[in-house]
Tab-separated table of C-alpha atoms in Angstrom:
chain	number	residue	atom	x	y	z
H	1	UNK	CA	133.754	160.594	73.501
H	2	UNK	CA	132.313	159.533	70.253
H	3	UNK	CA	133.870	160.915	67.198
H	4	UNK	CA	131.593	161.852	64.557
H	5	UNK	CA	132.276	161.814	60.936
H	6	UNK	CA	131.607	164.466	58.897
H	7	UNK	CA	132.260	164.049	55.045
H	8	UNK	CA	133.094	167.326	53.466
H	9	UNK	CA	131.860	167.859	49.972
H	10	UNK	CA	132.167	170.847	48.184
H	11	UNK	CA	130.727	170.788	44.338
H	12	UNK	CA	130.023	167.563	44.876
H	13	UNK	CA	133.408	166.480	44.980
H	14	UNK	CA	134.495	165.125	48.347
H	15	UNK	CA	137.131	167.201	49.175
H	16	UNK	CA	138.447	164.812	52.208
H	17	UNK	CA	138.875	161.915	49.644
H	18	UNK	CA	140.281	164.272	47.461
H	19	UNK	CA	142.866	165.150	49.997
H	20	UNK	CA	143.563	161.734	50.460
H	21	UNK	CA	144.111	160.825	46.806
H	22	UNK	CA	146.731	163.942	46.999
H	23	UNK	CA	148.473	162.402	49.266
H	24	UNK	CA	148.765	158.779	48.656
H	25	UNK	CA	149.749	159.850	44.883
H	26	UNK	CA	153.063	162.312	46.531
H	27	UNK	CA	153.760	159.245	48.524
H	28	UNK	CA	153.502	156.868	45.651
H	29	UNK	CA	154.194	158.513	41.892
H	30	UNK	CA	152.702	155.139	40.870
H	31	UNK	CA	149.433	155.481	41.865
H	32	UNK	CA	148.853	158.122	39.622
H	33	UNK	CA	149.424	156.133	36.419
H	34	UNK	CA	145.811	155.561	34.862
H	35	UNK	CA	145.288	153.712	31.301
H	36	UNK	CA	142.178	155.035	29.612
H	37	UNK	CA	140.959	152.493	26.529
H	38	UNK	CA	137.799	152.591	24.021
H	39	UNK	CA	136.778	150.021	21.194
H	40	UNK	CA	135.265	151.177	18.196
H	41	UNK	CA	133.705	149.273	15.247
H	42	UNK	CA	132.490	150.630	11.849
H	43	UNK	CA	128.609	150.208	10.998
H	44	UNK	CA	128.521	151.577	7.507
H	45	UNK	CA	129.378	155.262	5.344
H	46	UNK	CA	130.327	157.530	8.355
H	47	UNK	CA	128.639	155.905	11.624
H	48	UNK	CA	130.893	153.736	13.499
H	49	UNK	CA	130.439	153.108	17.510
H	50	UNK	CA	132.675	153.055	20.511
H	51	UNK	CA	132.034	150.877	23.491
H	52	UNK	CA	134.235	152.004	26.689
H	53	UNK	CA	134.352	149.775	29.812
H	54	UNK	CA	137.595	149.112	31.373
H	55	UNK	CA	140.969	151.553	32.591
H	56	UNK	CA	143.609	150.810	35.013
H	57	UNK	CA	144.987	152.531	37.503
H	58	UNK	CA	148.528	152.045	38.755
H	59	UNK	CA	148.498	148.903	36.748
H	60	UNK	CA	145.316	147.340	38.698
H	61	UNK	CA	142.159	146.898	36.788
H	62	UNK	CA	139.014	148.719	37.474
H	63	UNK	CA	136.098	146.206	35.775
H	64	UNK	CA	133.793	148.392	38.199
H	65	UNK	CA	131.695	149.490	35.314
H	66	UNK	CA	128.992	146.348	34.688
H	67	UNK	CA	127.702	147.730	31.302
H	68	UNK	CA	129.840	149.750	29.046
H	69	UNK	CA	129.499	153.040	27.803
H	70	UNK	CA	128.077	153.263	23.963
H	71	UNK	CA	128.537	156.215	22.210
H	72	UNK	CA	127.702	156.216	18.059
H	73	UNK	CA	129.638	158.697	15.879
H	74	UNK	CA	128.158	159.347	12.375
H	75	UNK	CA	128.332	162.434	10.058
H	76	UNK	CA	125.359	165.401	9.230
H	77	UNK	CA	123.799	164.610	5.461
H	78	UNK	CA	125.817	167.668	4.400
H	79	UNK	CA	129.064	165.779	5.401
H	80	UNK	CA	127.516	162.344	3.555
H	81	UNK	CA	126.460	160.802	6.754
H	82	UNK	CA	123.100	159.449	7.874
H	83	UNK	CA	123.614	161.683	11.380
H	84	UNK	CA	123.050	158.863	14.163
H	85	UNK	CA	125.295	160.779	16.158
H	86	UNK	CA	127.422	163.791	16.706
H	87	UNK	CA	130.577	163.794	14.157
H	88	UNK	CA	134.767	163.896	16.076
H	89	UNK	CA	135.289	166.676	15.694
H	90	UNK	CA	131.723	167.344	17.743
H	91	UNK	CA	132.945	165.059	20.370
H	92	UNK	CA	136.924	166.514	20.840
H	93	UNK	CA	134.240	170.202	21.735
H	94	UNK	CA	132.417	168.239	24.121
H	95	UNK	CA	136.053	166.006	25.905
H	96	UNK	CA	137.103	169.855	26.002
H	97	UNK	CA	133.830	171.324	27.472
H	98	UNK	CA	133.637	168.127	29.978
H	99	UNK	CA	137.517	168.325	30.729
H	100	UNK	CA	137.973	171.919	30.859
H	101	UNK	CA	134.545	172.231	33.879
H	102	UNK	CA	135.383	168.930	35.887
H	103	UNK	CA	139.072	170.716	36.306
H	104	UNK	CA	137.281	173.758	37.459
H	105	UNK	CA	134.981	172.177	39.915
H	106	UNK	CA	138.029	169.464	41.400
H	107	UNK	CA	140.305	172.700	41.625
H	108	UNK	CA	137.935	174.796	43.379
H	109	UNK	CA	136.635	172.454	45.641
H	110	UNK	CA	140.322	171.743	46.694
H	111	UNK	CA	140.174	175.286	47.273
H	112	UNK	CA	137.402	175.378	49.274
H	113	UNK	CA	135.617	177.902	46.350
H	114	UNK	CA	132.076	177.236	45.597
H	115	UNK	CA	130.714	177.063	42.029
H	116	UNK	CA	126.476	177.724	42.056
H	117	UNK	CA	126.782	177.149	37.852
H	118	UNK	CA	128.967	176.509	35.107
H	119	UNK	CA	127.930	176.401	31.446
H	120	UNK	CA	130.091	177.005	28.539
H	121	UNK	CA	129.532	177.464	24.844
H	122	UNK	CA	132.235	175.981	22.430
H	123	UNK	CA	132.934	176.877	18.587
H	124	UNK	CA	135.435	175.202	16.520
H	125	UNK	CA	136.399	175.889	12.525
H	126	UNK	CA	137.289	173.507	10.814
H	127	UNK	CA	138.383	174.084	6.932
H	128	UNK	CA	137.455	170.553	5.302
H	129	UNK	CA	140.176	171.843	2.374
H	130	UNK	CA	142.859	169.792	5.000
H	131	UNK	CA	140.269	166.973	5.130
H	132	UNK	CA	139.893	166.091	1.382
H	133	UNK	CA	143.083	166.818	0.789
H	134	UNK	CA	142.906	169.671	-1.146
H	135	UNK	CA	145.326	171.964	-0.028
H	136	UNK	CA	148.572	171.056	1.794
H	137	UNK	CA	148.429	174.899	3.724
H	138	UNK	CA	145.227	173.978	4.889
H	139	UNK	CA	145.243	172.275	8.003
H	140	UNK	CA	143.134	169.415	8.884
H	141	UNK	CA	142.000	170.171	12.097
H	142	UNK	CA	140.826	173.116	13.981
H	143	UNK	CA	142.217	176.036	12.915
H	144	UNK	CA	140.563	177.794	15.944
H	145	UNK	CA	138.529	176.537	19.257
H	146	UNK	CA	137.005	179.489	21.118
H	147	UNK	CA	135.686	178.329	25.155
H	148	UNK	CA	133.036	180.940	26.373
H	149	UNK	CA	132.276	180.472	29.945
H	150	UNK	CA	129.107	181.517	32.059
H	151	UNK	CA	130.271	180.997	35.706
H	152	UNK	CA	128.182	181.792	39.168
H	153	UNK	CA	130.891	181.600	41.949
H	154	UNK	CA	132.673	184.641	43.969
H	155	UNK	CA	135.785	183.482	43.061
H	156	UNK	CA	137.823	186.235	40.919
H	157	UNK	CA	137.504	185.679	36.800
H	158	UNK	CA	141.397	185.219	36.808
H	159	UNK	CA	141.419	182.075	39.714
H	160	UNK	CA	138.554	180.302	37.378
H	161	UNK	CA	141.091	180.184	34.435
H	162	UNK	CA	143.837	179.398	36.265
H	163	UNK	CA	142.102	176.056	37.902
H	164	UNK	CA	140.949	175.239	34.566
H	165	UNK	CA	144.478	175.186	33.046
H	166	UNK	CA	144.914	171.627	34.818
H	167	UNK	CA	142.844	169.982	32.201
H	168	UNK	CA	144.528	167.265	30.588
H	169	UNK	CA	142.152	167.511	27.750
H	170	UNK	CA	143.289	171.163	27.055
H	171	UNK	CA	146.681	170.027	26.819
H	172	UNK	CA	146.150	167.178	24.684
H	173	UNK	CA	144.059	169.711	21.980
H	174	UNK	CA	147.222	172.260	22.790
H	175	UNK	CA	149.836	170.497	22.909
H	176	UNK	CA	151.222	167.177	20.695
H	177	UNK	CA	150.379	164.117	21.802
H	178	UNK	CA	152.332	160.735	20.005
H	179	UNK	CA	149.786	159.044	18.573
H	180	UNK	CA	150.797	155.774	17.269
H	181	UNK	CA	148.368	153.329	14.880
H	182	UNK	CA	149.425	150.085	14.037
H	183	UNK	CA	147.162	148.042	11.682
H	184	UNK	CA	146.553	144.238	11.274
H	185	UNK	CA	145.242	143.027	8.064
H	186	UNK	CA	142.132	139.889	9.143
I	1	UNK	CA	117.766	157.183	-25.012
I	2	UNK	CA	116.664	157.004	-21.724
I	3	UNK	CA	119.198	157.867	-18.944
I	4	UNK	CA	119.544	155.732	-16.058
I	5	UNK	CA	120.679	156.642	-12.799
I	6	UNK	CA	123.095	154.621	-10.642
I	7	UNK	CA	124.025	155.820	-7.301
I	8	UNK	CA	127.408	154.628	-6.674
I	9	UNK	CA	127.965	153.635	-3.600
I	10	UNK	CA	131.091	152.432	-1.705
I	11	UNK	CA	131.561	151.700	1.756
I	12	UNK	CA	128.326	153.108	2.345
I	13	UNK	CA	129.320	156.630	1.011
I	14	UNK	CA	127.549	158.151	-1.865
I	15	UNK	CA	130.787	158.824	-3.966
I	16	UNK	CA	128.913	160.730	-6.614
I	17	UNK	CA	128.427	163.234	-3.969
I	18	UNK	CA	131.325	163.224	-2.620
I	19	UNK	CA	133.111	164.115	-5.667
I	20	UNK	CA	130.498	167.089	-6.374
I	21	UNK	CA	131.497	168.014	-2.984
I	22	UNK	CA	135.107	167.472	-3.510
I	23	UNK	CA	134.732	169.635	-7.243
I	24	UNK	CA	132.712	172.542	-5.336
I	25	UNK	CA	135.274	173.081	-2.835
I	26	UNK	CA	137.743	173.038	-5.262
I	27	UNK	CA	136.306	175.495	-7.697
I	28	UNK	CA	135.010	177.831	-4.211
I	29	UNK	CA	137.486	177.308	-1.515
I	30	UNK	CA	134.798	179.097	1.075
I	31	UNK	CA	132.426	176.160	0.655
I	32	UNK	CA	134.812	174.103	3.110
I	33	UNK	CA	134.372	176.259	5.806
I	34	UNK	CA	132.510	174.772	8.627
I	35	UNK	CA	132.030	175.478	12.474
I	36	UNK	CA	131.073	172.842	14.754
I	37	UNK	CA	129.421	173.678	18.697
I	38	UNK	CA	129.060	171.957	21.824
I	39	UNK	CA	127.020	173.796	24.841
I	40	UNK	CA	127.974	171.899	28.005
I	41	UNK	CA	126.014	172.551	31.352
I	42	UNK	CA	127.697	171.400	34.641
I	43	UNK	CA	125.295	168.690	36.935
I	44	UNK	CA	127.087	168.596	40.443
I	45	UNK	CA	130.967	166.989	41.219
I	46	UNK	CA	132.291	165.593	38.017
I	47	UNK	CA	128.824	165.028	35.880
I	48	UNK	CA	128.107	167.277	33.007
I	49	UNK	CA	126.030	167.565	30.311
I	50	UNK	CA	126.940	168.211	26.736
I	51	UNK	CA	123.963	169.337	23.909
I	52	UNK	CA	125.044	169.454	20.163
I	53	UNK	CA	122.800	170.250	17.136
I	54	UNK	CA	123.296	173.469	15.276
I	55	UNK	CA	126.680	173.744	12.931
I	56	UNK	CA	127.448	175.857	9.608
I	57	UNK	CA	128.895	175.479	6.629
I	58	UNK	CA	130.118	178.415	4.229
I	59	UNK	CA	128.629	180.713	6.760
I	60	UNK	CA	124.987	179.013	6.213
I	61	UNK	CA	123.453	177.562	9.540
I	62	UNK	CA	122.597	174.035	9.420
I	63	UNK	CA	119.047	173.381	11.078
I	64	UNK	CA	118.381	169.719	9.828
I	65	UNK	CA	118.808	168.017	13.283
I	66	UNK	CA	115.771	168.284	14.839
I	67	UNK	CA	116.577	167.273	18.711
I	68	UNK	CA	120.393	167.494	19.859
I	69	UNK	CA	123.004	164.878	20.452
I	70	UNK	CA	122.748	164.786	24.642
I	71	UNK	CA	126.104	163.329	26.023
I	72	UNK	CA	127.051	163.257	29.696
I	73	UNK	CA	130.106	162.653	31.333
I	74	UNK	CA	131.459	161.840	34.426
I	75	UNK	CA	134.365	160.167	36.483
I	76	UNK	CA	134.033	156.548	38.117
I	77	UNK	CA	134.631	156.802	41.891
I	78	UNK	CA	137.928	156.032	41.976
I	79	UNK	CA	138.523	159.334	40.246
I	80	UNK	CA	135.731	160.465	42.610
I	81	UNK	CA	132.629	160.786	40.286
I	82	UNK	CA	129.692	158.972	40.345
I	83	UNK	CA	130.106	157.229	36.680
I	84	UNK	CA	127.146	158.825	34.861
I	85	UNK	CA	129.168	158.601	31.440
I	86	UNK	CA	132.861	158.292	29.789
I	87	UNK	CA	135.058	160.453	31.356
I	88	UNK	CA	137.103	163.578	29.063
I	89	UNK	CA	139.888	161.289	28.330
I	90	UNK	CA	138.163	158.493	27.320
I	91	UNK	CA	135.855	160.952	24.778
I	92	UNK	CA	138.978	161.974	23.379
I	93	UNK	CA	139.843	158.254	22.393
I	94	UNK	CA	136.571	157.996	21.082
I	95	UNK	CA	137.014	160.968	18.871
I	96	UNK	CA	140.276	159.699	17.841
I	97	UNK	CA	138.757	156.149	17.120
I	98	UNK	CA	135.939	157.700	15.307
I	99	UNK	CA	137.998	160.465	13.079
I	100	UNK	CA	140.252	157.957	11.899
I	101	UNK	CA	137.463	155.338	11.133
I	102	UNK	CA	135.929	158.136	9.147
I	103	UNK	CA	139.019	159.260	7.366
I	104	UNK	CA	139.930	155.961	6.214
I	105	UNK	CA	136.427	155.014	4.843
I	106	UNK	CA	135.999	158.026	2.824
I	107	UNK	CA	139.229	158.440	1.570
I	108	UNK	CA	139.132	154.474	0.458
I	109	UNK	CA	135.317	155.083	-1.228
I	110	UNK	CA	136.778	157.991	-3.265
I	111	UNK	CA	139.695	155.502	-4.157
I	112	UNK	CA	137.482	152.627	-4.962
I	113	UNK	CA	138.684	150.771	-2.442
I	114	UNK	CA	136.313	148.315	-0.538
I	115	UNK	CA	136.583	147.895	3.123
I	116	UNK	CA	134.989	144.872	4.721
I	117	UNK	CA	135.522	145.670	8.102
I	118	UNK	CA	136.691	148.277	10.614
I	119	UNK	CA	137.640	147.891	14.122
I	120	UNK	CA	140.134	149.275	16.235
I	121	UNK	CA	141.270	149.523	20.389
I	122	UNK	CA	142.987	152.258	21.416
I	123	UNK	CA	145.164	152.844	24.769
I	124	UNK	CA	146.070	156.173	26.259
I	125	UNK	CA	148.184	156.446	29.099
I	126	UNK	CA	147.750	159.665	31.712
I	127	UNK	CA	149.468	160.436	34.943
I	128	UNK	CA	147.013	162.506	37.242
I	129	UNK	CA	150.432	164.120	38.579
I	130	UNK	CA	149.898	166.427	36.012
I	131	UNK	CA	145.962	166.817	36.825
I	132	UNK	CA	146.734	167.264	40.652
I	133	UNK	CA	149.709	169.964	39.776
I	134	UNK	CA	152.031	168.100	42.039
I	135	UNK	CA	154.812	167.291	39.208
I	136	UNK	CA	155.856	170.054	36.703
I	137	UNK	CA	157.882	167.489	34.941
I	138	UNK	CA	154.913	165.598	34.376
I	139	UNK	CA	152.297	166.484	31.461
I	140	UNK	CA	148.849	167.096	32.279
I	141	UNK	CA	147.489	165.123	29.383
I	142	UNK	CA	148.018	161.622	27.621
I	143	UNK	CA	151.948	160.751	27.540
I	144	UNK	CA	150.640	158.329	24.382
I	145	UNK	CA	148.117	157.067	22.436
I	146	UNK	CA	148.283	153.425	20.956
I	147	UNK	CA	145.422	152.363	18.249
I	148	UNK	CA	145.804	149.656	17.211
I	149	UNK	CA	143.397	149.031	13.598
I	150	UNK	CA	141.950	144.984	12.524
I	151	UNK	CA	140.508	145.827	9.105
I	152	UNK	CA	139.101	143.365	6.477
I	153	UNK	CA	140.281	144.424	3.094
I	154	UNK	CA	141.999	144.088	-0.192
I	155	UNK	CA	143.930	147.180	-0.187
I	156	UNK	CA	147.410	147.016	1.250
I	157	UNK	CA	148.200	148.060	4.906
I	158	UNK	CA	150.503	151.269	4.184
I	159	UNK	CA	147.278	152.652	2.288
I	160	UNK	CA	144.955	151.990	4.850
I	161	UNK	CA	147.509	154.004	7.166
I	162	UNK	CA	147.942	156.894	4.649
I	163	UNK	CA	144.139	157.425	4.304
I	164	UNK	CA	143.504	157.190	7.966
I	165	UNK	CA	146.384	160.147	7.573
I	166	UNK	CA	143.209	162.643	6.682
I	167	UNK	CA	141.570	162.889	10.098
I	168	UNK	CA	141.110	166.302	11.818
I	169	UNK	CA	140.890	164.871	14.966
I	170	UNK	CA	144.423	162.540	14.554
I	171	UNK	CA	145.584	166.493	13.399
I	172	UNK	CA	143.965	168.094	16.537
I	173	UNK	CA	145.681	165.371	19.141
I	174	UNK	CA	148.906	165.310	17.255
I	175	UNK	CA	149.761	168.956	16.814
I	176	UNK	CA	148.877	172.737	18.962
I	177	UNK	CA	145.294	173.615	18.586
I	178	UNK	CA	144.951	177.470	19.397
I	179	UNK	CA	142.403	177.292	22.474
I	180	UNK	CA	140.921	180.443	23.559
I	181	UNK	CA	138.570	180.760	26.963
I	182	UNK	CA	136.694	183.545	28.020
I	183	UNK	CA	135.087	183.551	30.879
I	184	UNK	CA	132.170	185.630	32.510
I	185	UNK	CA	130.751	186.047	36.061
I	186	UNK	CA	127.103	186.193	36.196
């Protein structure tokens, strides 16, 4: 008898490699252990741009990507900037948005729940009182980020949030992360 | 007597605006309140779409970009995407990276302080234990984050430091952001 293969995918994640990632990460903590990295280099005023290429995974390399990723950062003319790109605190919305919906969509499909859309709207305030040091009460970040979700899927409101509460992005913007910055003088 | 005009200009930031700025948000503390947006759309497995334009300021809206910041992101296959863009993690470096850069350039303009040049790498290291909910003990999002700064200039290295100190988004990774998500079936 011939045996046929059938790949399962469910929201476009494939749920049987996904199964098999599961496992060989119980049997081996190790394999978990990813290094994300990103270069970034100032152009002028507020635009500076990040290249990202390489990570590692369980201490291998991954050089998989040919060309890197280029993504420019600049400020609004309100803000001083010449605007060739969104500002960071723009792009920690979208790592949120992007981290919050690929959570959702992994989780479910491990689940076997389909997703027909997923769209979300994000607002942030920001008080730039913190930022030009101005006040010491105010803080310099978001005082507030509010995630409102459109979702098509029969799967209950409550089991949405829940598989969404795996994002490692939501932790890092609720929860402290060390950040440590060391600084060489050329 | 004729009265010239100089625009003073240091590390590419108009510092005669930014101390009007700096003066009106003194003397009318609402002027500093701003609220950045991100609308993200998902694509299919791990690839989604991000649009940013529209932000306020003092409860004005801000209209001036004329077509939106479009970013995508995705997962390389090992993390079984299909590598369309950075993945959530590494847009949080990026932010990080770029918040930092930004800090340290304005707050060094408004000193007087030239800068030369900026770069910096930055590391962050994440166990998807904590993605794939198979360890409690493990977090879901980055253990650490290393940056590590080469920067061409006269000032000393414990003042670059302090004024990279400023950032939001070094504020946002550090310490709890409030996150709220609603979500609604359609």
């Amino acid at each position: 008898m011939s045996q046929a293969t059938i790949t399962a995918t469910i929201n476009g994640v494939n749920v049987d490699r996904m199964g098999e990632m599961i496992q060989a990460v119980q049997q081996n903590p190790n394999l978990g252990t990813f290094q994300f990295r990103a270069k970034n280099r100032w152009m002028m005023g507020a635009h500076n741009c990040s290249t990202i290429q390489s990570f590692s995974a369980a201490g291998e390399e991954y050089t998989t990507r040919k060309t890197p990723f280029v993504l420019d950062s600049d400020e609004p003319p309100v803000l001083l900037g010449t605007d060739q790109g969104a500002n960071p605190y723009e792009f920690v919305l979208h790592a949120l948005a992007a981290g919050l919906t690929t959570s959702l969509v992994y989780h479910a499909a491990a689940r076997g729940i389909h997703l027909e859309s997923v769209e979300s709207e994000l607002e942030g305030d920001l008080d730039v009182q913190g930022f030009l040091g101005l006040s010491e009460k105010v803080r310099r970040g978001y005082k507030e980020i509010r995630v409102h979700f459109a979702i098509k899927s029969d799967a209950p409101e409550e089991q949405l949030n829940e598989l969404m509460r795996f994002s490692p992005v939501l932790d890092i913007v609720s929860n402290p992360v060390p950040v440590s910055i060391k600084i060489d003088k050329l």
